[in-house]
mmCIF file of N, CA, C and O in Angstrom:
data_model
loop_
_atom_site.group_PDB
_atom_site.id
_atom_site.type_symbol
_atom_site.label_atom_id
_atom_site.label_comp_id
_atom_site.label_asym_id
_atom_site.label_seq_id
_atom_site.Cartn_x
_atom_site.Cartn_y
_atom_site.Cartn_z
ATOM 1 N N UNK E 1 44.939 166.926 173.208
ATOM 2 C CA UNK E 1 45.442 168.234 173.593
ATOM 3 C C UNK E 1 46.855 168.063 174.129
ATOM 4 O O UNK E 1 47.135 167.152 174.870
ATOM 5 N N UNK E 2 47.752 168.961 173.772
ATOM 6 C CA UNK E 2 49.140 168.960 174.241
ATOM 7 C C UNK E 2 49.242 169.759 175.526
ATOM 8 O O UNK E 2 49.651 170.898 175.525
ATOM 9 N N UNK E 3 48.871 169.184 176.645
ATOM 10 C CA UNK E 3 48.855 169.941 177.890
ATOM 11 C C UNK E 3 49.476 169.131 179.013
ATOM 12 O O UNK E 3 48.766 168.530 179.816
ATOM 13 N N UNK E 4 50.816 169.056 179.081
ATOM 14 C CA UNK E 4 51.459 168.280 180.133
ATOM 15 C C UNK E 4 51.244 168.930 181.491
ATOM 16 O O UNK E 4 51.044 170.144 181.581
ATOM 17 N N UNK E 5 51.270 168.145 182.574
ATOM 18 C CA UNK E 5 51.094 168.718 183.901
ATOM 19 C C UNK E 5 52.105 169.828 184.172
ATOM 20 O O UNK E 5 51.784 170.863 184.705
ATOM 21 N N UNK E 6 53.331 169.607 183.834
ATOM 22 C CA UNK E 6 54.365 170.624 183.897
ATOM 23 C C UNK E 6 55.501 170.098 183.051
ATOM 24 O O UNK E 6 55.969 168.984 183.258
ATOM 25 N N UNK E 7 55.906 170.856 182.082
ATOM 26 C CA UNK E 7 56.923 170.354 181.180
ATOM 27 C C UNK E 7 57.682 171.469 180.521
ATOM 28 O O UNK E 7 57.623 172.620 180.936
ATOM 29 N N UNK E 8 58.399 171.076 179.484
ATOM 30 C CA UNK E 8 59.221 172.026 178.749
ATOM 31 C C UNK E 8 58.894 171.901 177.273
ATOM 32 O O UNK E 8 58.792 170.793 176.751
ATOM 33 N N UNK E 9 58.730 173.018 176.629
ATOM 34 C CA UNK E 9 58.459 173.095 175.205
ATOM 35 C C UNK E 9 59.600 173.868 174.571
ATOM 36 O O UNK E 9 59.899 174.990 174.983
ATOM 37 N N UNK E 10 60.247 173.254 173.581
ATOM 38 C CA UNK E 10 61.368 173.902 172.894
ATOM 39 C C UNK E 10 60.962 174.224 171.465
ATOM 40 O O UNK E 10 60.483 173.348 170.739
ATOM 41 N N UNK E 11 61.179 175.484 171.102
ATOM 42 C CA UNK E 11 60.779 175.975 169.789
ATOM 43 C C UNK E 11 61.929 176.700 169.106
ATOM 44 O O UNK E 11 62.843 177.183 169.771
ATOM 45 N N UNK E 12 61.839 176.796 167.798
ATOM 46 C CA UNK E 12 62.708 177.675 167.018
ATOM 47 C C UNK E 12 61.794 178.698 166.356
ATOM 48 O O UNK E 12 60.855 178.335 165.645
ATOM 49 N N UNK E 13 62.060 179.965 166.626
ATOM 50 C CA UNK E 13 61.273 181.061 166.065
ATOM 51 C C UNK E 13 62.156 181.792 165.057
ATOM 52 O O UNK E 13 63.253 182.223 165.390
ATOM 53 N N UNK E 14 61.670 181.909 163.837
ATOM 54 C CA UNK E 14 62.423 182.632 162.814
ATOM 55 C C UNK E 14 61.744 183.965 162.546
ATOM 56 O O UNK E 14 60.529 184.094 162.652
ATOM 57 N N UNK E 15 62.561 184.941 162.235
ATOM 58 C CA UNK E 15 62.060 186.274 161.955
ATOM 59 C C UNK E 15 62.348 187.274 163.064
ATOM 60 O O UNK E 15 62.113 188.460 162.891
ATOM 61 N N UNK E 16 62.875 186.787 164.203
ATOM 62 C CA UNK E 16 63.260 187.722 165.272
ATOM 63 C C UNK E 16 64.599 188.339 164.881
ATOM 64 O O UNK E 16 65.561 187.616 164.664
ATOM 65 N N UNK E 17 64.638 189.669 164.794
ATOM 66 C CA UNK E 17 65.871 190.318 164.360
ATOM 67 C C UNK E 17 66.444 191.305 165.373
ATOM 68 O O UNK E 17 67.529 191.832 165.160
ATOM 69 N N UNK E 18 65.686 191.573 166.454
ATOM 70 C CA UNK E 18 66.143 192.570 167.417
ATOM 71 C C UNK E 18 65.530 192.309 168.789
ATOM 72 O O UNK E 18 64.679 191.431 168.933
ATOM 73 N N UNK E 19 65.942 193.105 169.760
ATOM 74 C CA UNK E 19 65.395 192.947 171.111
ATOM 75 C C UNK E 19 63.904 193.303 171.160
ATOM 76 O O UNK E 19 63.173 192.775 172.001
ATOM 77 N N UNK E 20 63.453 194.150 170.264
ATOM 78 C CA UNK E 20 62.027 194.446 170.177
ATOM 79 C C UNK E 20 61.226 193.202 169.808
ATOM 80 O O UNK E 20 60.145 192.953 170.352
ATOM 81 N N UNK E 21 61.781 192.419 168.875
ATOM 82 C CA UNK E 21 61.140 191.161 168.486
ATOM 83 C C UNK E 21 61.096 190.204 169.676
ATOM 84 O O UNK E 21 60.086 189.549 169.921
ATOM 85 N N UNK E 22 62.199 190.125 170.406
ATOM 86 C CA UNK E 22 62.260 189.268 171.586
ATOM 87 C C UNK E 22 61.183 189.698 172.582
ATOM 88 O O UNK E 22 60.473 188.866 173.149
ATOM 89 N N UNK E 23 61.035 190.986 172.767
ATOM 90 C CA UNK E 23 60.015 191.501 173.675
ATOM 91 C C UNK E 23 58.609 191.134 173.234
ATOM 92 O O UNK E 23 57.761 190.780 174.057
ATOM 93 N N UNK E 24 58.372 191.186 171.935
ATOM 94 C CA UNK E 24 57.061 190.814 171.404
ATOM 95 C C UNK E 24 56.781 189.340 171.656
ATOM 96 O O UNK E 24 55.704 188.969 172.133
ATOM 97 N N UNK E 25 57.745 188.488 171.335
ATOM 98 C CA UNK E 25 57.573 187.047 171.549
ATOM 99 C C UNK E 25 57.391 186.766 173.039
ATOM 100 O O UNK E 25 56.525 185.982 173.441
ATOM 101 N N UNK E 26 58.172 187.426 173.877
ATOM 102 C CA UNK E 26 58.044 187.245 175.326
ATOM 103 C C UNK E 26 56.639 187.626 175.800
ATOM 104 O O UNK E 26 56.029 186.936 176.604
ATOM 105 N N UNK E 27 56.116 188.713 175.277
ATOM 106 C CA UNK E 27 54.791 189.183 175.689
ATOM 107 C C UNK E 27 53.685 188.225 175.262
ATOM 108 O O UNK E 27 52.826 187.858 176.058
ATOM 109 N N UNK E 28 53.715 187.793 173.991
ATOM 110 C CA UNK E 28 52.623 186.951 173.498
ATOM 111 C C UNK E 28 52.685 185.540 174.073
ATOM 112 O O UNK E 28 51.656 184.956 174.401
ATOM 113 N N UNK E 29 53.892 184.999 174.211
ATOM 114 C CA UNK E 29 54.015 183.656 174.801
ATOM 115 C C UNK E 29 53.702 183.713 176.293
ATOM 116 O O UNK E 29 53.019 182.841 176.825
ATOM 117 N N UNK E 30 54.168 184.748 176.958
ATOM 118 C CA UNK E 30 53.907 184.889 178.386
ATOM 119 C C UNK E 30 52.435 185.026 178.713
ATOM 120 O O UNK E 30 52.014 184.739 179.831
ATOM 121 N N UNK E 31 51.632 185.445 177.746
ATOM 122 C CA UNK E 31 50.192 185.594 177.956
ATOM 123 C C UNK E 31 49.426 184.284 177.813
ATOM 124 O O UNK E 31 48.251 184.210 178.163
ATOM 125 N N UNK E 32 50.090 183.242 177.309
ATOM 126 C CA UNK E 32 49.427 181.942 177.159
ATOM 127 C C UNK E 32 49.271 181.309 178.542
ATOM 128 O O UNK E 32 50.235 181.255 179.313
ATOM 129 N N UNK E 33 48.064 180.846 178.881
ATOM 130 C CA UNK E 33 47.849 180.238 180.195
ATOM 131 C C UNK E 33 48.797 179.072 180.466
ATOM 132 O O UNK E 33 49.046 178.246 179.584
ATOM 133 N N UNK E 34 49.360 179.040 181.661
ATOM 134 C CA UNK E 34 50.221 177.937 182.079
ATOM 135 C C UNK E 34 51.707 178.205 181.961
ATOM 136 O O UNK E 34 52.516 177.444 182.484
ATOM 137 N N UNK E 35 52.106 179.279 181.273
ATOM 138 C CA UNK E 35 53.525 179.577 181.119
ATOM 139 C C UNK E 35 54.098 180.005 182.473
ATOM 140 O O UNK E 35 53.607 180.935 183.099
ATOM 141 N N UNK E 36 55.120 179.269 182.921
ATOM 142 C CA UNK E 36 55.765 179.569 184.202
ATOM 143 C C UNK E 36 57.116 180.257 184.020
ATOM 144 O O UNK E 36 57.521 181.065 184.836
ATOM 145 N N UNK E 37 57.819 179.899 182.937
ATOM 146 C CA UNK E 37 59.152 180.438 182.688
ATOM 147 C C UNK E 37 59.371 180.469 181.190
ATOM 148 O O UNK E 37 58.858 179.618 180.459
ATOM 149 N N UNK E 38 60.152 181.434 180.743
ATOM 150 C CA UNK E 38 60.382 181.620 179.318
ATOM 151 C C UNK E 38 61.798 182.127 179.108
ATOM 152 O O UNK E 38 62.200 183.107 179.730
ATOM 153 N N UNK E 39 62.549 181.432 178.242
ATOM 154 C CA UNK E 39 63.911 181.838 177.913
ATOM 155 C C UNK E 39 63.995 181.958 176.390
ATOM 156 O O UNK E 39 63.634 181.031 175.670
ATOM 157 N N UNK E 40 64.478 183.105 175.923
ATOM 158 C CA UNK E 40 64.590 183.356 174.485
ATOM 159 C C UNK E 40 66.024 183.712 174.141
ATOM 160 O O UNK E 40 66.620 184.580 174.780
ATOM 161 N N UNK E 41 66.563 183.061 173.112
ATOM 162 C CA UNK E 41 67.899 183.377 172.616
ATOM 163 C C UNK E 41 67.752 183.973 171.215
ATOM 164 O O UNK E 41 67.377 183.259 170.278
ATOM 165 N N UNK E 42 68.017 185.258 171.093
ATOM 166 C CA UNK E 42 67.852 185.958 169.823
ATOM 167 C C UNK E 42 68.755 185.376 168.738
ATOM 168 O O UNK E 42 68.319 185.184 167.601
ATOM 169 N N UNK E 43 70.009 185.085 169.060
ATOM 170 C CA UNK E 43 70.963 184.630 168.046
ATOM 171 C C UNK E 43 70.539 183.322 167.380
ATOM 172 O O UNK E 43 70.642 183.174 166.163
ATOM 173 N N UNK E 44 70.064 182.362 168.173
ATOM 174 C CA UNK E 44 69.689 181.059 167.614
ATOM 175 C C UNK E 44 68.205 180.957 167.291
ATOM 176 O O UNK E 44 67.792 180.044 166.578
ATOM 177 N N UNK E 45 67.399 181.862 167.844
ATOM 178 C CA UNK E 45 65.958 181.786 167.668
ATOM 179 C C UNK E 45 65.292 180.778 168.593
ATOM 180 O O UNK E 45 64.102 180.518 168.480
ATOM 181 N N UNK E 46 66.077 180.217 169.511
ATOM 182 C CA UNK E 46 65.541 179.208 170.421
ATOM 183 C C UNK E 46 64.662 179.848 171.488
ATOM 184 O O UNK E 46 65.003 180.884 172.054
ATOM 185 N N UNK E 47 63.534 179.210 171.728
ATOM 186 C CA UNK E 47 62.613 179.644 172.773
ATOM 187 C C UNK E 47 62.284 178.419 173.621
ATOM 188 O O UNK E 47 61.836 177.402 173.087
ATOM 189 N N UNK E 48 62.531 178.520 174.918
ATOM 190 C CA UNK E 48 62.211 177.427 175.846
ATOM 191 C C UNK E 48 61.095 177.899 176.764
ATOM 192 O O UNK E 48 61.225 178.918 177.432
ATOM 193 N N UNK E 49 60.015 177.155 176.755
ATOM 194 C CA UNK E 49 58.851 177.494 177.571
ATOM 195 C C UNK E 49 58.683 176.389 178.604
ATOM 196 O O UNK E 49 58.647 175.208 178.258
ATOM 197 N N UNK E 50 58.545 176.782 179.859
ATOM 198 C CA UNK E 50 58.289 175.805 180.914
ATOM 199 C C UNK E 50 56.928 176.079 181.519
ATOM 200 O O UNK E 50 56.552 177.235 181.715
ATOM 201 N N UNK E 51 56.233 174.998 181.833
ATOM 202 C CA UNK E 51 54.936 175.112 182.471
ATOM 203 C C UNK E 51 53.950 174.139 181.860
ATOM 204 O O UNK E 51 54.288 173.343 180.984
ATOM 205 N N UNK E 52 52.744 174.192 182.339
ATOM 206 C CA UNK E 52 51.661 173.354 181.826
ATOM 207 C C UNK E 52 50.968 174.127 180.710
ATOM 208 O O UNK E 52 50.001 174.834 180.942
ATOM 209 N N UNK E 53 51.510 174.007 179.515
ATOM 210 C CA UNK E 53 50.998 174.788 178.386
ATOM 211 C C UNK E 53 50.548 173.882 177.255
ATOM 212 O O UNK E 53 51.035 172.767 177.093
ATOM 213 N N UNK E 54 49.654 174.400 176.458
ATOM 214 C CA UNK E 54 49.225 173.747 175.232
ATOM 215 C C UNK E 54 50.196 174.216 174.136
ATOM 216 O O UNK E 54 50.235 175.409 173.811
ATOM 217 N N UNK E 55 50.967 173.290 173.600
ATOM 218 C CA UNK E 55 51.979 173.642 172.598
ATOM 219 C C UNK E 55 51.365 174.358 171.406
ATOM 220 O O UNK E 55 51.940 175.327 170.888
ATOM 221 N N UNK E 56 50.200 173.914 170.969
ATOM 222 C CA UNK E 56 49.560 174.548 169.813
ATOM 223 C C UNK E 56 49.158 175.988 170.123
ATOM 224 O O UNK E 56 49.240 176.859 169.261
ATOM 225 N N UNK E 57 48.738 176.251 171.346
ATOM 226 C CA UNK E 57 48.363 177.615 171.734
ATOM 227 C C UNK E 57 49.582 178.527 171.737
ATOM 228 O O UNK E 57 49.512 179.681 171.293
ATOM 229 N N UNK E 58 50.709 178.007 172.211
ATOM 230 C CA UNK E 58 51.942 178.793 172.231
ATOM 231 C C UNK E 58 52.383 179.096 170.799
ATOM 232 O O UNK E 58 52.702 180.240 170.460
ATOM 233 N N UNK E 59 52.371 178.075 169.955
ATOM 234 C CA UNK E 59 52.804 178.265 168.576
ATOM 235 C C UNK E 59 51.861 179.206 167.823
ATOM 236 O O UNK E 59 52.310 180.044 167.031
ATOM 237 N N UNK E 60 50.565 179.120 168.091
ATOM 238 C CA UNK E 60 49.602 180.020 167.447
ATOM 239 C C UNK E 60 49.853 181.463 167.873
ATOM 240 O O UNK E 60 49.766 182.386 167.050
ATOM 241 N N UNK E 61 50.181 181.682 169.142
ATOM 242 C CA UNK E 61 50.462 183.035 169.631
ATOM 243 C C UNK E 61 51.670 183.623 168.897
ATOM 244 O O UNK E 61 51.663 184.795 168.502
ATOM 245 N N UNK E 62 52.701 182.806 168.704
ATOM 246 C CA UNK E 62 53.902 183.268 168.002
ATOM 247 C C UNK E 62 53.568 183.588 166.541
ATOM 248 O O UNK E 62 53.968 184.633 166.024
ATOM 249 N N UNK E 63 52.821 182.698 165.910
ATOM 250 C CA UNK E 63 52.449 182.934 164.501
ATOM 251 C C UNK E 63 51.588 184.186 164.358
ATOM 252 O O UNK E 63 51.765 184.968 163.422
ATOM 253 N N UNK E 64 50.651 184.366 165.276
ATOM 254 C CA UNK E 64 49.779 185.550 165.219
ATOM 255 C C UNK E 64 50.560 186.846 165.410
ATOM 256 O O UNK E 64 50.107 187.907 164.985
ATOM 257 N N UNK E 65 51.734 186.751 166.049
ATOM 258 C CA UNK E 65 52.575 187.932 166.226
ATOM 259 C C UNK E 65 53.437 188.190 164.985
ATOM 260 O O UNK E 65 54.174 189.178 164.939
ATOM 261 N N UNK E 66 53.365 187.288 163.997
ATOM 262 C CA UNK E 66 54.065 187.511 162.728
ATOM 263 C C UNK E 66 55.361 186.754 162.536
ATOM 264 O O UNK E 66 56.128 187.070 161.625
ATOM 265 N N UNK E 67 55.594 185.738 163.348
ATOM 266 C CA UNK E 67 56.833 184.965 163.246
ATOM 267 C C UNK E 67 56.533 183.539 162.854
ATOM 268 O O UNK E 67 55.451 183.021 163.115
ATOM 269 N N UNK E 68 57.517 182.887 162.236
ATOM 270 C CA UNK E 68 57.406 181.461 161.934
ATOM 271 C C UNK E 68 57.959 180.700 163.136
ATOM 272 O O UNK E 68 58.899 181.152 163.801
ATOM 273 N N UNK E 69 57.382 179.534 163.402
ATOM 274 C CA UNK E 69 57.781 178.764 164.569
ATOM 275 C C UNK E 69 57.671 177.280 164.272
ATOM 276 O O UNK E 69 56.793 176.853 163.528
ATOM 277 N N UNK E 70 58.605 176.505 164.805
ATOM 278 C CA UNK E 70 58.529 175.059 164.724
ATOM 279 C C UNK E 70 58.986 174.461 166.045
ATOM 280 O O UNK E 70 59.766 175.073 166.790
ATOM 281 N N UNK E 71 58.482 173.298 166.334
ATOM 282 C CA UNK E 71 58.822 172.604 167.574
ATOM 283 C C UNK E 71 60.081 171.774 167.345
ATOM 284 O O UNK E 71 60.255 171.166 166.301
ATOM 285 N N UNK E 72 60.960 171.757 168.328
ATOM 286 C CA UNK E 72 62.180 170.923 168.247
ATOM 287 C C UNK E 72 62.238 169.965 169.418
ATOM 288 O O UNK E 72 61.554 170.115 170.391
#
């Protein structure tokens, strides 16, 4: 399981085209247990998640919201 005590997960999310998309990603990622902080950059698609999170759970939440995601 990918569940660090407290760490940082960096992702690239493709398909975000507006602030509404950012809000959706913020909502679904923020609902994953362990998320303490979340920073999203619309222009680059970069998403930084801090906290004790399961990377696969975060990525699944993003995919279920309709976006492509990869870990960097």
